[in-house]
Amino acid sequence: MAIWFARSRNIVSSLRHNLNLSGILVQRDHSPRHAFTNSQLSSRSVFLDSFTSLRHESTAVEKQLDLVQQSDEEDPQELNFPGGKVGYTSELKFIPESSSRRVPCYRVLDENGRIIPDSDFIPVSEKLAVRMYEHMATLQVMDHIFYEAQRQGRISFYITTVGEEAVNIASAAALAPDDVVLPQYREPGVLLWRGFTLQEFANQCFGNKADHGKGRQMPVHYGSNRHSYFTVSSPIATQLPQAAGVGYSLKMEKKNACAVTFIGDGGTSEGDFHAGLNFAAVMEAPVVFICRNNGWAISTHISEQFRSDGIVVKGQAYGIRSIRVDGNDALAIYSAVRSAREMAVKEQRPVLIEAMTYRVGHHSTSDDSTKYRAADEIQYWKMSRNPVNRFRKWVEDNGWWSEEDESKLRSDARKQLLQAIQAAEKSEKPPLTELFSDVYDVKTKNLEEQELGLKELVEKQPQDYPPGFHI
Amino acid sequence: MASLLSRFCRKLAVPGSAHGARMVSTTTSCGSETVKSLNLYSAINQALHIALETDPRSYVFGEDVGFGGVFRCTTGLAERFGKNRVFNTPLCEQGIVGFGIGLAAMGNRAVVEIQFADYIYPAFDQIVNEAAKFRYRSGNQFNCGGLTIRAPYGAVGHGGHYHSQSPEAFFCHVPGIKVVIPRSPREAKGLLLSSIRDPNPVVFFEPKWLYRQAVEEVPEHDYMIPLSEAEVIRQGNDITLVGWGAQLTVMEQACLDAEKEGISCELIDLKTLLPWDKETVETSVKKTGRLLISHEAPVTGGFGAEISATILERCFLKLEAPVSRVCGLDTPFPLVFEPFYMPTKNKILDAIKSTVNY
C-alpha cells in the first residue's frame, strides 16, 4: 500500500514537471492590490491552472491527479491553506530562534575614513560632502551649547544627538525636500539640514513668542510644516502608524515622495512599531522606517529590550525589505537611505533600515548615564568610533576640507548659537491668549469663558504669575 | 404643505418625533425634500456615501469595512468608491487610528471604524496623546481635523462586558477632540456629516441597539446638523431631563408615563458631549428648577457628573431638588443581570417623581 502511494506520488511529480508548459501566468487574485511576489508560488499555480485547461484532453491523467487530490491528507505534495500553498515536511524541526550568523552590517568607510575597496555606494559630490560635514559639525556645536544652556538653567530641558550625527545628517541628505519626516526626538539634524535656523531651534527651546509651537511643549519638540517635519511628541513610536497613513496619502496623490520616520531601539518594543510596519506593508505604503539602534533606551540596554538579532530581522516578519547599516558611516547611511527611498517611491512599498550606532550622550539633561554604564564605554565610542571625525577624515583626504575651514565653521556656529540664545532668551513669551487657541480650530465658548476668567485673575493678582506674558 | 405631508408620515417611535416627522433640513429654503424610511445603519451608510462622494480625498476603513461591516454601515462603499478608498485594515485599533491620523494630517478625511466601542482602548494613546493634541502642540502648523472615529456603543440585550460598553466619559475628558452621539437615523446622518466635515478630530458613538430598531424618515439629500447644539425634543415645565443616544427613547417613555401623573417633563438631547451646549440645559433648568440625567454608562465618573456640577454652579438658587442621575451600576456590564443593571424607564419614572416631590 505504502509503495503504491509512493509510486503515485512520483508519477504525479513527474506529471507536474512535464506539464510545465509555456508558463501561462494565471494570477491568483485574492484582492486587486496584492500582486504576486513569490515567483515560486506563481509557478505552482501555473501547474494546476494549466492542467485544468487540459482536463478534457487527458482523463487518464486527470484521474491520477484526482486520486492525489483525494489522498491529499495522506500524502500531500503541498498543503493548500488560506494565504496560499506551502510545501510540506515530515521532519519535526523548529526554525532556530536566531540565525547562526548575525545579519551583516553595510558599511563603506572604514574607521579611518577610507573607502573600503569594492564598496557598493552612491558617490557623493564635493559640494554635497562638504555640506554634509558642515551640518554634522554644526549639529555638534548646537548640541554642546544648548546642553550647557540647560545646565546654566536658561532652558528647562535638552536632548543631544551626540554620536548620531551621521544618521541624522546623511539620512536627511539622502531624502528629497518633499519627503515627509515623522521624527521620534533625536533627529534635529534632519530639520537642520532642511533649513530650520539656529534661531528657530533656540526659539522653541525657550518657548518664546517666535516659537512655531507657541511655547506649548518642552524643548527639542520641534516641528515645521515648511520643512515637512512633523512636530515631535514625547510618546514613543506613535509616529510609526501615522507614517503609514502619510505614505498612503502620498501614494494616493501620486506624489514623488515618501514618508520617512525614525525610531530608537527601545521604541521597537512598543505596539505601535508592530502596528506601523504591518499597516505600511499591507497598505503598500511608501514609508522608510529608520531605526537608530544606539544601544540604550535611557538606562535599558538592548539586551533587556529584545532577544532578536536587533531590529533588521523583524522586517521580514512583516514582509518588509530591510537592511542593517553602520549608522556611524555617513556614506553608508547616505547610500542606504537613498536606495530605500527610491524603492519606497518607485515600488510603493515600505523599507526598514536599522542604523547601528551609539548614544554617546546621556538620554537627556535629566539623565546621568554614568550611573548605568561604564565611563570607558562612553569614551571609546566618543573618541574611536566618532562618526563626525570619520567623515571628516574622508572629506579632508579628498582635499575638500581643511583645518582652517574647521575652526572657522565651529567658531561661526558657536557665535551664531550664542547670539540666537541671547535673542531667544530676551524675547517675550507668547501672549496668554495662546494658552487657549488651537485646542480646536476655533475657540469654544468654554475656553473663551476660561480665558476671560484667567485674565481677570492675572490682572487682580499678577504676583502669583510669572512675568513676561502679554495678557 | 408641512401638515399635508405629516398626515402621510408614519408616527415613529423615535424620540423627538411625537409631533410628526420633520421634513425640512434647515439648509434649504424651499419646502421639503424627498425622504426615505431608513434605519440607523442605513442612515449612517447614506452619510458615508455622501461624504465620499463630496470629497474625493476622503477614506473609510477599519476591520471588515470592505464587505459592508459587521453592522452593514459601510455597505456598497467599496464597490462604489474602490478599494483604495474603502478598505479593510489589519486587526489593530492603534494602527487604525494612527494610520487615520497620518492621512488626516495630510489634509484627507479619514473616517475610521472601530468595530465595537469596547475595543477602542488600544487606540486611546493615539486619540488622547496624538489626535487631540496634534494641532495645539504644533502651534497650528499641523492638524488632524479630518479624522472621524466611528464606533458602535451601548447595550444590545445580550452583549455582556465587551459588546455593550458606553465609554464616552473617558473621551469627554480630553481637550482637543469632540464627542458626538446621535439619537436616531435622521440625527445620525446629519451629525455624522457634520462630524466628518468638522475641522477637529471627532469620536462618533453610534447606539448599536438602534441600528435596526430605529426607523425614521430621513431626507435623502446632503444635510448637516450642527455640533455643540443641544435640542429640546420635548417641552415641559416641571423637570428637565438630559440624555443622549438610545437612552432618550427610554427617557421619552418615562416622560409619557409621568405626564399621565400630571408631571410635565422637558427632554433634551445633548447630541454633542464635548464641547457640550451648557446654555440650552441652563435655560431649561432655570425654567423647571429640576434636573435629571440618564446614561447607560456607570454612574460614578459618568458624564452625568459633569452636567450636574456645571448646572449646580449655574442654577443653584433655581434648583428645587438635587440633581438626579439614573445610570448604569458601578459594575462591568453584566450579561444575565443586564435588565437589573440598566437605567430603565421605571427607574427614571421613580426618580422623576421623587425629584418633583422633594
Coordinates of N, CA and C in Angstrom, one line a residue, chain B residues 129-262:
Chain B
N129 N -3.2 61.3 23.2 CA -1.9 61.9 23.1 C -1.5 62.5 21.8
E130 N -2.1 61.9 20.7 CA -1.8 62.4 19.4 C -2.9 63.2 18.8
A131 N -4.0 62.6 18.4 CA -5.1 63.3 17.7 C -5.5 64.6 18.4
A132 N -5.8 64.4 19.7 CA -6.3 65.6 20.5 C -5.4 66.7 20.6
K133 N -4.1 66.4 20.5 CA -3.0 67.4 20.8 C -2.3 67.8 19.5
F134 N -2.7 67.2 18.4 CA -1.9 67.4 17.1 C -1.8 68.9 16.7
R135 N -3.0 69.6 16.8 CA -3.0 71.0 16.3 C -2.3 71.8 17.4
Y136 N -2.7 71.7 18.6 CA -2.2 72.5 19.7 C -0.6 72.4 19.8
R137 N -0.1 71.2 19.9 CA 1.3 71.1 20.1 C 2.2 71.6 19.0
S138 N 1.6 71.7 17.8 CA 2.4 72.1 16.7 C 2.2 73.6 16.4
G139 N 1.5 74.3 17.3 CA 1.3 75.7 17.1 C 0.4 76.0 15.9
N140 N -0.5 75.0 15.6 CA -1.4 75.1 14.4 C -0.7 75.0 13.1
Q141 N 0.6 74.4 13.1 CA 1.2 74.1 11.8 C 0.7 72.9 11.2
F142 N 0.2 72.0 12.1 CA -0.4 70.7 11.6 C -1.7 70.5 12.3
N143 N -2.5 69.7 11.7 CA -3.8 69.3 12.4 C -4.3 68.0 11.8
C144 N -5.1 67.3 12.6 CA -5.7 66.1 12.0 C -7.2 66.2 12.1
G145 N -7.7 67.4 11.8 CA -9.1 67.6 11.9 C -10.0 66.7 11.0
G146 N -9.4 66.2 10.0 CA -10.1 65.3 9.1 C -10.4 64.0 9.6
L147 N -10.0 63.7 10.9 CA -10.2 62.4 11.4 C -11.6 62.3 12.1
T148 N -12.3 61.2 11.8 CA -13.5 60.9 12.5 C -13.5 59.4 12.8
I149 N -13.7 59.2 14.1 CA -13.7 57.8 14.6 C -15.1 57.3 14.9
R150 N -15.6 56.3 14.2 CA -17.0 55.9 14.5 C -16.9 54.6 15.2
A151 N -17.8 54.4 16.2 CA -17.8 53.1 17.0 C -19.2 52.9 17.5
P152 N -19.7 51.6 17.3 CA -21.0 51.3 17.9 C -20.8 51.1 19.4
Y153 N -21.8 51.7 20.2 CA -21.7 51.6 21.6 C -23.0 51.2 22.2
G154 N -23.0 50.8 23.4 CA -24.2 50.7 24.2 C -24.8 49.3 24.2
A155 N -25.8 49.2 25.1 CA -26.4 47.9 25.4 C -27.2 47.4 24.2
V156 N -27.2 46.0 24.1 CA -27.9 45.4 22.9 C -28.7 44.3 23.4
G157 N -28.8 44.0 24.7 CA -29.6 43.0 25.2 C -28.9 41.7 25.6
H158 N -27.7 41.5 25.0 CA -27.0 40.2 25.2 C -25.5 40.4 25.0
G159 N -25.1 41.7 25.1 CA -23.7 42.0 24.7 C -22.7 41.7 25.8
G160 N -23.1 41.7 27.1 CA -22.1 41.5 28.1 C -21.1 42.5 28.2
H161 N -19.9 42.1 28.9 CA -18.8 43.1 29.1 C -18.3 43.8 27.9
Y162 N -18.2 43.1 26.8 CA -17.4 43.6 25.7 C -18.1 43.9 24.4
H163 N -19.5 43.9 24.5 CA -20.2 44.3 23.3 C -21.3 45.3 23.7
S164 N -21.1 46.0 24.9 CA -22.2 46.8 25.4 C -21.7 48.1 26.0
Q165 N -20.4 48.3 26.1 CA -19.9 49.5 26.8 C -20.3 50.8 26.3
S166 N -20.4 51.8 27.2 CA -20.6 53.2 26.8 C -19.4 54.0 27.3
P167 N -18.3 54.1 26.6 CA -17.1 54.7 27.1 C -17.0 56.2 26.9
E168 N -18.1 56.9 26.6 CA -18.0 58.3 26.3 C -17.3 59.2 27.3
A169 N -17.5 58.8 28.6 CA -16.9 59.7 29.6 C -15.4 59.8 29.5
F170 N -14.7 58.7 29.1 CA -13.3 58.8 29.0 C -12.8 59.9 28.1
F171 N -13.6 60.0 27.0 CA -13.2 60.9 25.9 C -13.7 62.3 26.1
C172 N -14.7 62.5 27.0 CA -15.2 63.8 27.3 C -14.2 64.6 28.1
H173 N -13.2 63.9 28.6 CA -12.2 64.5 29.5 C -10.9 64.9 28.7
V174 N -11.0 64.9 27.4 CA -9.8 65.2 26.6 C -10.0 66.4 25.7
P175 N -9.4 67.5 26.2 CA -9.5 68.7 25.3 C -8.8 68.5 24.0
G176 N -9.5 68.9 22.9 CA -9.0 68.8 21.6 C -9.7 67.8 20.7
I177 N -10.6 67.0 21.3 CA -11.4 66.1 20.4 C -12.9 66.5 20.7
K178 N -13.8 66.1 19.8 CA -15.2 66.2 20.0 C -15.8 64.9 20.2
V179 N -16.9 64.8 21.0 CA -17.6 63.6 21.2 C -19.1 63.8 20.8
V180 N -19.6 63.0 19.9 CA -20.9 63.2 19.3 C -21.7 61.9 19.4
I181 N -23.0 61.9 19.9 CA -23.8 60.7 19.9 C -25.2 61.0 19.4
P182 N -25.6 60.4 18.3 CA -26.9 60.7 17.7 C -28.0 59.8 18.4
R183 N -29.2 60.3 18.3 CA -30.3 59.5 19.0 C -31.1 58.7 18.0
S184 N -31.0 59.0 16.7 CA -32.0 58.4 15.7 C -31.3 58.5 14.3
P185 N -31.9 57.8 13.3 CA -31.4 57.8 12.0 C -31.2 59.2 11.4
R186 N -32.2 60.0 11.5 CA -32.1 61.3 10.8 C -31.0 62.1 11.5
E187 N -31.0 62.1 12.8 CA -30.0 62.8 13.5 C -28.6 62.2 13.2
A188 N -28.5 60.9 13.1 CA -27.2 60.3 12.8 C -26.6 60.8 11.5
K189 N -27.4 60.8 10.5 CA -26.9 61.2 9.2 C -26.4 62.6 9.2
G190 N -27.2 63.5 9.7 CA -26.8 64.9 9.8 C -25.6 65.2 10.7
L191 N -25.6 64.5 11.9 CA -24.5 64.7 12.8 C -23.2 64.0 12.3
L192 N -23.3 62.9 11.6 CA -22.1 62.3 11.1 C -21.5 63.1 10.0
L193 N -22.3 63.7 9.1 CA -21.7 64.5 8.1 C -21.1 65.8 8.7
S194 N -21.7 66.3 9.7 CA -21.1 67.4 10.4 C -19.7 67.0 11.1
S195 N -19.8 65.9 11.7 CA -18.5 65.4 12.3 C -17.4 65.2 11.3
I196 N -17.8 64.6 10.2 CA -16.7 64.3 9.2 C -16.2 65.6 8.7
R197 N -17.0 66.6 8.5 CA -16.6 67.8 7.9 C -16.0 68.8 9.0
D198 N -16.2 68.5 10.2 CA -15.7 69.4 11.3 C -14.2 69.4 11.2
P199 N -13.6 70.6 11.3 CA -12.1 70.6 11.3 C -11.4 70.1 12.5
N200 N -12.0 69.3 13.3 CA -11.4 68.8 14.5 C -11.6 67.3 14.6
P201 N -10.7 66.5 15.2 CA -11.0 65.1 15.3 C -12.2 64.8 16.2
V202 N -13.1 63.9 15.7 CA -14.4 63.6 16.3 C -14.5 62.2 16.6
V203 N -15.0 61.8 17.8 CA -15.3 60.4 18.2 C -16.8 60.4 18.1
F204 N -17.3 59.5 17.3 CA -18.8 59.4 17.0 C -19.3 58.1 17.4
F205 N -20.0 58.1 18.5 CA -20.6 56.8 19.0 C -22.0 56.6 18.5
E206 N -22.2 55.4 17.9 CA -23.5 55.0 17.3 C -24.2 54.0 18.2
P207 N -25.4 54.3 18.6 CA -26.1 53.4 19.5 C -26.5 52.1 18.7
K208 N -25.7 51.0 19.0 CA -25.9 49.8 18.2 C -27.3 49.2 18.3
W209 N -27.9 49.5 19.5 CA -29.3 49.0 19.7 C -30.3 49.5 18.7
L210 N -30.0 50.7 18.2 CA -30.9 51.3 17.2 C -30.5 51.1 15.8
Y211 N -29.5 50.3 15.5 CA -29.1 50.1 14.1 C -30.2 49.6 13.3
R212 N -31.0 48.6 13.8 CA -32.1 48.1 13.1 C -33.4 48.6 13.7
Q213 N -33.4 48.7 15.0 CA -34.6 49.0 15.8 C -35.3 50.4 15.4
A214 N -34.4 51.4 15.2 CA -35.0 52.7 14.9 C -35.2 52.9 13.4
V215 N -36.4 53.3 13.1 CA -36.7 53.6 11.7 C -37.3 55.0 11.6
E216 N -36.8 55.8 10.7 CA -37.3 57.2 10.7 C -37.2 57.7 9.2
E217 N -38.0 58.7 9.0 CA -37.9 59.4 7.6 C -36.7 60.2 7.6
V218 N -35.8 59.8 6.7 CA -34.5 60.5 6.6 C -34.4 61.2 5.3
P219 N -34.2 62.5 5.3 CA -34.0 63.2 4.0 C -32.9 62.6 3.2
E220 N -33.1 62.5 1.9 CA -32.1 61.9 1.0 C -30.9 62.7 0.7
H221 N -31.1 64.0 0.9 CA -30.0 64.9 0.4 C -28.9 65.1 1.4
D222 N -28.0 65.9 1.0 CA -26.8 66.2 1.9 C -27.2 67.2 2.9
Y223 N -27.3 66.9 4.2 CA -27.6 67.9 5.2 C -26.7 67.7 6.4
M224 N -26.6 68.7 7.2 CA -25.7 68.6 8.4 C -26.5 69.2 9.6
I225 N -26.3 68.6 10.7 CA -26.9 69.0 11.9 C -25.7 69.6 12.8
P226 N -25.9 70.8 13.2 CA -24.7 71.4 13.9 C -24.3 70.7 15.2
L227 N -23.0 70.8 15.4 CA -22.4 70.2 16.6 C -22.5 71.2 17.7
S228 N -22.4 70.7 18.9 CA -22.4 71.5 20.1 C -23.7 72.3 20.3
E229 N -24.8 71.8 19.7 CA -26.1 72.4 19.9 C -27.1 71.3 20.4
A230 N -27.5 71.5 21.6 CA -28.4 70.5 22.2 C -29.8 70.9 21.7
E231 N -30.7 69.9 21.8 CA -32.1 70.1 21.2 C -33.1 69.8 22.3
V232 N -34.1 70.6 22.5 CA -35.2 70.3 23.4 C -36.2 69.5 22.5
I233 N -36.3 68.2 22.8 CA -37.1 67.4 21.9 C -38.5 67.2 22.5
R234 N -38.7 67.7 23.7 CA -40.0 67.6 24.3 C -40.1 68.8 25.3
Q235 N -41.1 69.6 25.2 CA -41.2 70.8 26.1 C -41.9 70.4 27.3
G236 N -41.5 71.0 28.4 CA -42.2 70.7 29.7 C -41.8 71.8 30.7
N237 N -42.5 71.7 31.9 CA -42.3 72.8 32.9 C -41.8 72.3 34.2
D238 N -42.0 71.1 34.5 CA -41.7 70.6 35.9 C -40.3 70.1 36.2
I239 N -39.7 69.5 35.1 CA -38.4 68.9 35.3 C -37.7 68.8 34.0
T240 N -36.4 69.0 34.0 CA -35.6 68.8 32.8 C -34.9 67.5 32.8
L241 N -35.0 66.8 31.7 CA -34.2 65.5 31.6 C -33.2 65.7 30.5
V242 N -32.0 65.3 30.7 CA -30.9 65.3 29.7 C -30.4 63.9 29.5
G243 N -30.2 63.6 28.2 CA -29.7 62.3 27.8 C -29.1 62.4 26.4
W244 N -28.7 61.2 25.9 CA -28.1 61.1 24.5 C -28.3 59.7 24.1
G245 N -28.3 59.5 22.8 CA -28.3 58.2 22.1 C -29.5 57.4 22.4
A246 N -29.4 56.1 22.6 CA -30.5 55.2 22.7 C -31.3 55.5 24.0
Q247 N -30.6 56.0 25.0 CA -31.3 56.2 26.3 C -32.4 57.2 26.2
L248 N -32.4 58.1 25.2 CA -33.5 59.1 25.0 C -34.8 58.4 24.8
T249 N -34.8 57.3 24.1 CA -36.0 56.5 23.8 C -36.7 56.1 25.1
V250 N -35.8 55.6 26.0 CA -36.3 55.1 27.3 C -36.8 56.3 28.1
M251 N -36.1 57.4 28.1 CA -36.4 58.6 28.8 C -37.8 59.2 28.3
E252 N -37.9 59.1 27.0 CA -39.2 59.6 26.4 C -40.4 58.8 26.9
Q253 N -40.2 57.5 27.0 CA -41.3 56.7 27.6 C -41.6 57.1 29.0
A254 N -40.6 57.3 29.8 CA -40.8 57.8 31.2 C -41.5 59.1 31.2
C255 N -41.2 60.0 30.3 CA -41.8 61.3 30.2 C -43.3 61.1 29.9
L256 N -43.6 60.2 29.0 CA -45.0 60.0 28.7 C -45.8 59.5 29.9
D257 N -45.2 58.5 30.6 CA -45.8 58.0 31.8 C -46.0 59.1 32.9
A258 N -45.0 59.9 33.0 CA -45.0 61.0 34.0 C -46.1 61.9 33.7
E259 N -46.3 62.2 32.4 CA -47.4 63.1 32.0 C -48.7 62.6 32.5
K260 N -48.9 61.3 32.4 CA -50.2 60.7 32.9 C -50.4 61.0 34.4
E261 N -49.3 61.2 35.1 CA -49.5 61.5 36.5 C -49.3 63.0 36.8
G262 N -49.5 63.8 35.7 CA -49.5 65.2 35.8 C -48.2 65.9 35.9

